mmCIF file of C-alpha atoms in Angstrom:
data_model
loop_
_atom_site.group_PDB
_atom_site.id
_atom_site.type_symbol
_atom_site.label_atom_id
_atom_site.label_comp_id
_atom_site.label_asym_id
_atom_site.label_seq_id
_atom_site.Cartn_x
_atom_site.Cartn_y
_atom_site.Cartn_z
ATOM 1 C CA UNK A 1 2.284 -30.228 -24.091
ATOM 2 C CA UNK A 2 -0.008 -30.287 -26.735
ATOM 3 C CA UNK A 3 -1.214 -26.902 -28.492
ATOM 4 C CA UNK A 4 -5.226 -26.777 -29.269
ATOM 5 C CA UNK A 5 -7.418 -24.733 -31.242
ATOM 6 C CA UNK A 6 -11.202 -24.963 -30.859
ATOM 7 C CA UNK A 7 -13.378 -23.545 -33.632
ATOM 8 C CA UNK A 8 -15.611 -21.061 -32.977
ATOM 9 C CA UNK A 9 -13.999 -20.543 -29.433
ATOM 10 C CA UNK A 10 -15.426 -17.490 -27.753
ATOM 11 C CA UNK A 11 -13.479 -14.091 -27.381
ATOM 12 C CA UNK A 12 -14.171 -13.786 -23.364
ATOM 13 C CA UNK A 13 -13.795 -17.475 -22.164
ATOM 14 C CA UNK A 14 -10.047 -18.356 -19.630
ATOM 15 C CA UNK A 15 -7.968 -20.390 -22.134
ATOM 16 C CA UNK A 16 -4.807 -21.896 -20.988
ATOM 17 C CA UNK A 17 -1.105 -21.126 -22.240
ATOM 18 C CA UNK A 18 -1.470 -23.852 -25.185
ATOM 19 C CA UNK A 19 -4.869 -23.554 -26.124
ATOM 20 C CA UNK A 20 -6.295 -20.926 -29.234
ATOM 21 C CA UNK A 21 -10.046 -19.773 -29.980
ATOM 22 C CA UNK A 22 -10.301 -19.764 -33.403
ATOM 23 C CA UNK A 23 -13.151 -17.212 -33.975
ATOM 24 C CA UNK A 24 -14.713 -15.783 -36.867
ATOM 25 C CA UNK A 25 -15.816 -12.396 -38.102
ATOM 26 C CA UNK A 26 -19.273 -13.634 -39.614
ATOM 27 C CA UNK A 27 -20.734 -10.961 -39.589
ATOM 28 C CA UNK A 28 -18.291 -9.544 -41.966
ATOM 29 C CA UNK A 29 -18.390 -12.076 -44.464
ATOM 30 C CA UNK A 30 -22.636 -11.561 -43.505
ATOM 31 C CA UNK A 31 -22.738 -8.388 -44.995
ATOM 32 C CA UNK A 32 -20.995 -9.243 -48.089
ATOM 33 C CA UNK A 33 -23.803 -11.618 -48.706
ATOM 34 C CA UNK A 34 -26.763 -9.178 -47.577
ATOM 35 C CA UNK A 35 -25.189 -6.774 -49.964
ATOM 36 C CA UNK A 36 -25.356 -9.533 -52.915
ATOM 37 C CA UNK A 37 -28.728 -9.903 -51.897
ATOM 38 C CA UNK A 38 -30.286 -6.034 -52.102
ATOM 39 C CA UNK A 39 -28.102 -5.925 -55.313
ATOM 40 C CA UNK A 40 -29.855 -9.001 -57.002
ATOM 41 C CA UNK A 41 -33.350 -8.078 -55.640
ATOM 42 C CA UNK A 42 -35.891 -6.975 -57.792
ATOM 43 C CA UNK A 43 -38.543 -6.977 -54.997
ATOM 44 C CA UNK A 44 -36.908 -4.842 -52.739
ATOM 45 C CA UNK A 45 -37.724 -7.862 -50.019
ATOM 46 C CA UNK A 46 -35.234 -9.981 -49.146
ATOM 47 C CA UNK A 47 -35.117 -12.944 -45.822
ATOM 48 C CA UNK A 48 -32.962 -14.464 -43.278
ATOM 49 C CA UNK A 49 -33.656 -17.441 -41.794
ATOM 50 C CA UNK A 50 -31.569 -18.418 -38.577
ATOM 51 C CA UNK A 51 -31.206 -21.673 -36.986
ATOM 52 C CA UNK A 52 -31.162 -21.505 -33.374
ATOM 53 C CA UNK A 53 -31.892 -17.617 -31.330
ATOM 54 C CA UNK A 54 -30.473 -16.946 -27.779
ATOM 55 C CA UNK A 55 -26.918 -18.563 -28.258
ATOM 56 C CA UNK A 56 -25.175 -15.535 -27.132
ATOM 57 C CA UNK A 57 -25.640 -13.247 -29.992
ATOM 58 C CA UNK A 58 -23.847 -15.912 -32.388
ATOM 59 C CA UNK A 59 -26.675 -15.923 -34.926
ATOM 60 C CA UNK A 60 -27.766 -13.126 -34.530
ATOM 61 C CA UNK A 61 -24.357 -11.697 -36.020
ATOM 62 C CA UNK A 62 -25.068 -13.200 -38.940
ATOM 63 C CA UNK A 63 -28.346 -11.601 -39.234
ATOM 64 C CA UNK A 64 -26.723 -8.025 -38.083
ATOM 65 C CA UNK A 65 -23.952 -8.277 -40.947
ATOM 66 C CA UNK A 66 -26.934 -9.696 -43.610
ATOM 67 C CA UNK A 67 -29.085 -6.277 -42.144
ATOM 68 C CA UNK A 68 -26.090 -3.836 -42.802
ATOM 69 C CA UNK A 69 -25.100 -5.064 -46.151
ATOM 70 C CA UNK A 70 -28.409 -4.730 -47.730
ATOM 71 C CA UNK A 71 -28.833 -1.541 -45.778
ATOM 72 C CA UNK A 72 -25.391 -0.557 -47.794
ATOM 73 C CA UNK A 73 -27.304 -0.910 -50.596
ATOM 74 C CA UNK A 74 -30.957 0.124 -50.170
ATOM 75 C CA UNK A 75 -31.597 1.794 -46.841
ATOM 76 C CA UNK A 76 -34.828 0.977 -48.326
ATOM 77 C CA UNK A 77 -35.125 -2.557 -48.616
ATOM 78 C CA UNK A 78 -37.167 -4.475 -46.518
ATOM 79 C CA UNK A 79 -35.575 -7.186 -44.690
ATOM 80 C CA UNK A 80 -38.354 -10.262 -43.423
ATOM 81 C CA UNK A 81 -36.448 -12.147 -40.518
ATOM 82 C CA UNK A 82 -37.574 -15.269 -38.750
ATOM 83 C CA UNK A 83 -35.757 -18.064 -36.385
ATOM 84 C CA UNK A 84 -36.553 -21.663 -36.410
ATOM 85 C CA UNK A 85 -36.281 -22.586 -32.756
ATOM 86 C CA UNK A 86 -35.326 -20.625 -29.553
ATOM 87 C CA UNK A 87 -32.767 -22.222 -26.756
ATOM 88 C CA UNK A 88 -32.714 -24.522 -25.530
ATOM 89 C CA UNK A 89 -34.605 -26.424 -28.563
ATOM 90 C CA UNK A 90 -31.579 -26.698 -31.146
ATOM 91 C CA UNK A 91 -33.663 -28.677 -33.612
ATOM 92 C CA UNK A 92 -33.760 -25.574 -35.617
ATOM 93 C CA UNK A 93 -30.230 -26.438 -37.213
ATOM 94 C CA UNK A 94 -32.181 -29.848 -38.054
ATOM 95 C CA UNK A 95 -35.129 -29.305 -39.574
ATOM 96 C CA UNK A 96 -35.040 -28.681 -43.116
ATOM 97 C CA UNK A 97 -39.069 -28.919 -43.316
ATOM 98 C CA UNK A 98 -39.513 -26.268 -41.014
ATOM 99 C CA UNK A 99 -37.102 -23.977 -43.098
ATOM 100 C CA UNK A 100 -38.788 -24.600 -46.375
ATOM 101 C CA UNK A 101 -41.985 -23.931 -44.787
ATOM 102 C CA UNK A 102 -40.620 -20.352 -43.418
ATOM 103 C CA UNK A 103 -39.323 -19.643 -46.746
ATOM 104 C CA UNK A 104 -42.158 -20.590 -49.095
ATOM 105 C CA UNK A 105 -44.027 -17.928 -47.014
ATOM 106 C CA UNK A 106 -41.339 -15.404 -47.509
ATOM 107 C CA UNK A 107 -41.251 -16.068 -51.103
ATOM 108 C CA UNK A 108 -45.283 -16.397 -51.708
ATOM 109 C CA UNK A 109 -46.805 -14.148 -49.072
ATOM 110 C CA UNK A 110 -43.905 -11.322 -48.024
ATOM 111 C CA UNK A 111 -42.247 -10.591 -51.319
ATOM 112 C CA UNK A 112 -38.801 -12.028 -51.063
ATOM 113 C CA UNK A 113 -36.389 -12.785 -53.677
ATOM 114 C CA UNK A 114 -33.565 -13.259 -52.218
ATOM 115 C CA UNK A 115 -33.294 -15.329 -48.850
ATOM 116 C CA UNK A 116 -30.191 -16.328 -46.345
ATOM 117 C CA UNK A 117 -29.665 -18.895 -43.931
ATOM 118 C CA UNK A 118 -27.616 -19.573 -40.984
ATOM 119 C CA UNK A 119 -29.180 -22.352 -39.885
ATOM 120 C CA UNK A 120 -27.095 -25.861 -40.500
ATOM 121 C CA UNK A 121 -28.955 -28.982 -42.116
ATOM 122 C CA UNK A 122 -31.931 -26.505 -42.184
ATOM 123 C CA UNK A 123 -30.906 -24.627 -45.609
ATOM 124 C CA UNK A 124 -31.698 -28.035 -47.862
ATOM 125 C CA UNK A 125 -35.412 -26.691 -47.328
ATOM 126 C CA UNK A 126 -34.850 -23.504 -48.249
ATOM 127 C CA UNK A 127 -32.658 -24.400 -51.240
ATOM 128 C CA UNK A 128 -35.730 -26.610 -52.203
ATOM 129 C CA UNK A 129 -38.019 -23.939 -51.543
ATOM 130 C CA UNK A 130 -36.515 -21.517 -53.634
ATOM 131 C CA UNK A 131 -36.442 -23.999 -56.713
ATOM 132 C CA UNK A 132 -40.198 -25.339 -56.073
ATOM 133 C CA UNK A 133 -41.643 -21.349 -56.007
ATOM 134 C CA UNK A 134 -39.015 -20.689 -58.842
ATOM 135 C CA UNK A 135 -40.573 -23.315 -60.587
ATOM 136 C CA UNK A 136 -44.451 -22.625 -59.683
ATOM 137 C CA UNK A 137 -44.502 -18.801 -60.372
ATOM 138 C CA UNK A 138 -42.735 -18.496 -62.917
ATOM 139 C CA UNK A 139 -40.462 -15.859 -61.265
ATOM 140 C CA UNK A 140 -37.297 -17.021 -60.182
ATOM 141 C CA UNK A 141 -35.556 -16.343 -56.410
ATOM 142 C CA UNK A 142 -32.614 -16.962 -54.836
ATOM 143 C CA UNK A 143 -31.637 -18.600 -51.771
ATOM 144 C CA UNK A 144 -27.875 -18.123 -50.393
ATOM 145 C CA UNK A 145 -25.902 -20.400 -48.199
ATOM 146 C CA UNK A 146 -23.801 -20.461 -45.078
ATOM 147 C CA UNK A 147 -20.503 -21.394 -43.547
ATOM 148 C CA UNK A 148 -19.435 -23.047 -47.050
ATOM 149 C CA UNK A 149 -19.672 -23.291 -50.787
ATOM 150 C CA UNK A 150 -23.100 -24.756 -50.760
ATOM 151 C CA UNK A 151 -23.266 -24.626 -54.590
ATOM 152 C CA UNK A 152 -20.553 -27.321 -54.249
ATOM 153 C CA UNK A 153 -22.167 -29.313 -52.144
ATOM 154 C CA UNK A 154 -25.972 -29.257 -52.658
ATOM 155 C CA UNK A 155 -28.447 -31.347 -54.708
ATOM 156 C CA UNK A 156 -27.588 -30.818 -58.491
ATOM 157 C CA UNK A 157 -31.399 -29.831 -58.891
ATOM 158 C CA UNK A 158 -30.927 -26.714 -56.337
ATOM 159 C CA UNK A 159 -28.046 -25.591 -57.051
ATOM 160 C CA UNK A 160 -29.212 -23.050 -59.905
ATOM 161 C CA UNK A 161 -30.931 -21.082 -56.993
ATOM 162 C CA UNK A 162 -28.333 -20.797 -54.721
ATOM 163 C CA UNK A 163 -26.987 -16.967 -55.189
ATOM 164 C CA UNK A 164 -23.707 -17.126 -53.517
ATOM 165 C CA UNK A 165 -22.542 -18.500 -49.795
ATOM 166 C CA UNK A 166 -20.860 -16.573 -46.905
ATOM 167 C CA UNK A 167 -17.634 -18.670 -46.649
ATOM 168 C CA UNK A 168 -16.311 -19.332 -43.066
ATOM 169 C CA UNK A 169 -12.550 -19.852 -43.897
ATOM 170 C CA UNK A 170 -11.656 -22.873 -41.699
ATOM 171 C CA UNK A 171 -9.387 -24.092 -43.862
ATOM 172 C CA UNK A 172 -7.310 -20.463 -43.468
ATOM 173 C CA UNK A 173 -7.876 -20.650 -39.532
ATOM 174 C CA UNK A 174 -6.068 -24.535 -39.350
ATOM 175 C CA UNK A 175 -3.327 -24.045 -41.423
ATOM 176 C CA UNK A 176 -2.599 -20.883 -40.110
ATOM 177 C CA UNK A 177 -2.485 -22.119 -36.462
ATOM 178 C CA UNK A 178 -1.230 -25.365 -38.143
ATOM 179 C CA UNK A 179 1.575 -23.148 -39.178
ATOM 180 C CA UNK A 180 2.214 -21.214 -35.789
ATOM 181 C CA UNK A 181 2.759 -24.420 -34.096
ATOM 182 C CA UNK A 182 5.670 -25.308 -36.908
ATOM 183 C CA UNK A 183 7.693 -21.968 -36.311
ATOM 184 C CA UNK A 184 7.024 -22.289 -32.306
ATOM 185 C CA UNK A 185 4.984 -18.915 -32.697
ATOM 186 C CA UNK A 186 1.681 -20.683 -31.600
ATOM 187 C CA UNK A 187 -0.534 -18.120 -29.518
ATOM 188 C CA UNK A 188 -3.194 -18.808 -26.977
ATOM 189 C CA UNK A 189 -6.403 -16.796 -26.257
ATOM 190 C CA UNK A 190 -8.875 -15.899 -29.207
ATOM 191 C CA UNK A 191 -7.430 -15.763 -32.693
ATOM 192 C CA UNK A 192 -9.722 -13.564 -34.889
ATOM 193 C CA UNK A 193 -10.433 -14.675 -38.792
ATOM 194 C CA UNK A 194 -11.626 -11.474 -40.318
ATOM 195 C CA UNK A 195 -12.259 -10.118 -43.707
ATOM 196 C CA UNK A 196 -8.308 -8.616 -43.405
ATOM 197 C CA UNK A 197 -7.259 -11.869 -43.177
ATOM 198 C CA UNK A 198 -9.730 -14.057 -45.317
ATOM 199 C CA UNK A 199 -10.867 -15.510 -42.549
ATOM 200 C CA UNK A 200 -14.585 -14.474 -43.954
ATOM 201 C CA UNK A 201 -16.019 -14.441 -47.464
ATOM 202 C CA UNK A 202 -18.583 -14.742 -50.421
ATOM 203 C CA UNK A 203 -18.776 -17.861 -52.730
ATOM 204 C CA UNK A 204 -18.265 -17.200 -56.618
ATOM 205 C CA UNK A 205 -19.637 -20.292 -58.219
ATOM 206 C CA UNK A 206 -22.453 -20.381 -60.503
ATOM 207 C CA UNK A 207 -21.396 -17.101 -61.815
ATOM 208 C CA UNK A 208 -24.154 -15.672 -60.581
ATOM 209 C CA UNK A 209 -22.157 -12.693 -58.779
ATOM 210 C CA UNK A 210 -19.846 -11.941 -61.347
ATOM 211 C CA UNK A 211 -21.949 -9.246 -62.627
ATOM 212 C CA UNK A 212 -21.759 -7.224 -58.941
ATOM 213 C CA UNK A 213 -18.482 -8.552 -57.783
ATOM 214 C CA UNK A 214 -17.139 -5.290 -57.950
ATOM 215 C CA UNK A 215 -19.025 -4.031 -56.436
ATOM 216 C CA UNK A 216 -19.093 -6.551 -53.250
ATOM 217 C CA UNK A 217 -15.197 -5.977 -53.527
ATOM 218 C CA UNK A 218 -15.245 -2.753 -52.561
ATOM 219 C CA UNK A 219 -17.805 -2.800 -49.607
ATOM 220 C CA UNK A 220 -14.591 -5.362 -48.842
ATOM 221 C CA UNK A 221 -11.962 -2.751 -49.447
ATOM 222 C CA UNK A 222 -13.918 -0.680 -46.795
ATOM 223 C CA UNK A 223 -14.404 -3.166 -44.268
ATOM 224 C CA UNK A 224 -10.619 -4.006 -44.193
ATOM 225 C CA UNK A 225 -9.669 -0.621 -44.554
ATOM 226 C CA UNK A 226 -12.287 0.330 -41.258
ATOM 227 C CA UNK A 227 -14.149 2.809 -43.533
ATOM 228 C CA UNK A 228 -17.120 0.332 -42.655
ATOM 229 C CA UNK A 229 -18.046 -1.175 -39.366
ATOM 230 C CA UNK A 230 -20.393 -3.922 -38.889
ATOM 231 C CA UNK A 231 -22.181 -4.270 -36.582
ATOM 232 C CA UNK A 232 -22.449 -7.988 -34.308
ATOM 233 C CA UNK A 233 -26.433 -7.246 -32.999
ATOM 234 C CA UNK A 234 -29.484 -6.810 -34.958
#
């Protein structure tokens, strides 16, 4: 018998005596970000831009935790929000053009500074966005990125723009269950990868959150602690 573990498994689906759903608490690491963002505004407008709406709430999270975060913050801020596609059309994940078009209007025409994505491939347009406005008004904005260290990974030209990324901790989540299966403590059924457990986080490179990490640490302390919840719907 062979133990599994599917990512991003869901927390109500029949899973058999081998088999794990490794599911994370992005909306956790989500306000973290939306937090970084409302600090680092100077508009007092910041964006999300999600992939793909109407699969099951699981963008939407992101967009809840991004919401609370900044609310932390500013109960003032204004928060601009806009999805790519609607399912069954998952082309939003895909479409980089259509991001960068969403965002450019964010940044030119609704205020934004500061703009998150949870929406896959999309983000390269909204990383370029951020640089080409940057770079036309004179006034620079931030973009921030999703499930990884995008600074790591995107175009040397963009990555000056990117603020931070909300970390999905995969690697935690496999060696973790990795390690279960060693010591013959393997569990089935969902597995949760929370802020308690670093399942969930916010990128540091670029330096460009040094200055509030503190402060971002401590809306941590309080999420672990239960002091904060966040909330999974818009």
């Amino acid at each position: 018998v062979v133990d599994t573990a599917m990512i991003n498994g869901e927390t109500n689906e029949p899973y058999g005596d081998n088999t794990a759903g490794l599911v994370f608490a992005e909306h956790e690491g989500s306000f973290l970000v939306g937090a970084a963002a409302a600090l680092k505004s100077e508009s007092g407008v910041i964006g999300y831009i999600g992939g793909v709406a109407g699969m099951g709430g699981l963008i939407e999270k992101f967009e809840a935790g991004y919401v609370a975060g900044a609310k932390a913050v500013n109960p003032d801020i204004k928060i601009v929000s806009q999805y790519i596609t609607t399912a069954p059309d998952f082309n939003g994940f895909t479409a980089p053009d259509r991001a960068r078009d969403i965002a450019l209007n964010m940044y030119e025409n609704e205020g934004a500074d500061v703009i998150y994505h949870a929406a896959g491939l999309s983000g390269v347009g909204l990383f370029e966005a951020a640089k080409e406005y940057s770079e036309a008004s004179g006034a620079k904005v931030w973009a921030i990125g999703v499930d990884s260290d995008q600074y790591n990974t995107a175009d040397a030209a963009v990555k000056d723009y990117i603020l931070t990324s909300m970390l999905k901790r995969v690697d935690v989540a496999v060696f973790e269950i990795i390690k279960a299966h060693i010591e013959g403590s393997f569990g089935s059924g969902p597995q949760t990868y929370d802020l308690k457990v670093d399942g969930v986080g916010y990128a540091t490179s670029g330096g460009f959150v040094d200055d509030i990490k503190d402060k971002l640490d401590e809306f941590k302390s309080k999420i672990v602690s239960g002091e904060i919840t966040v909330p999974t719907e818009p």
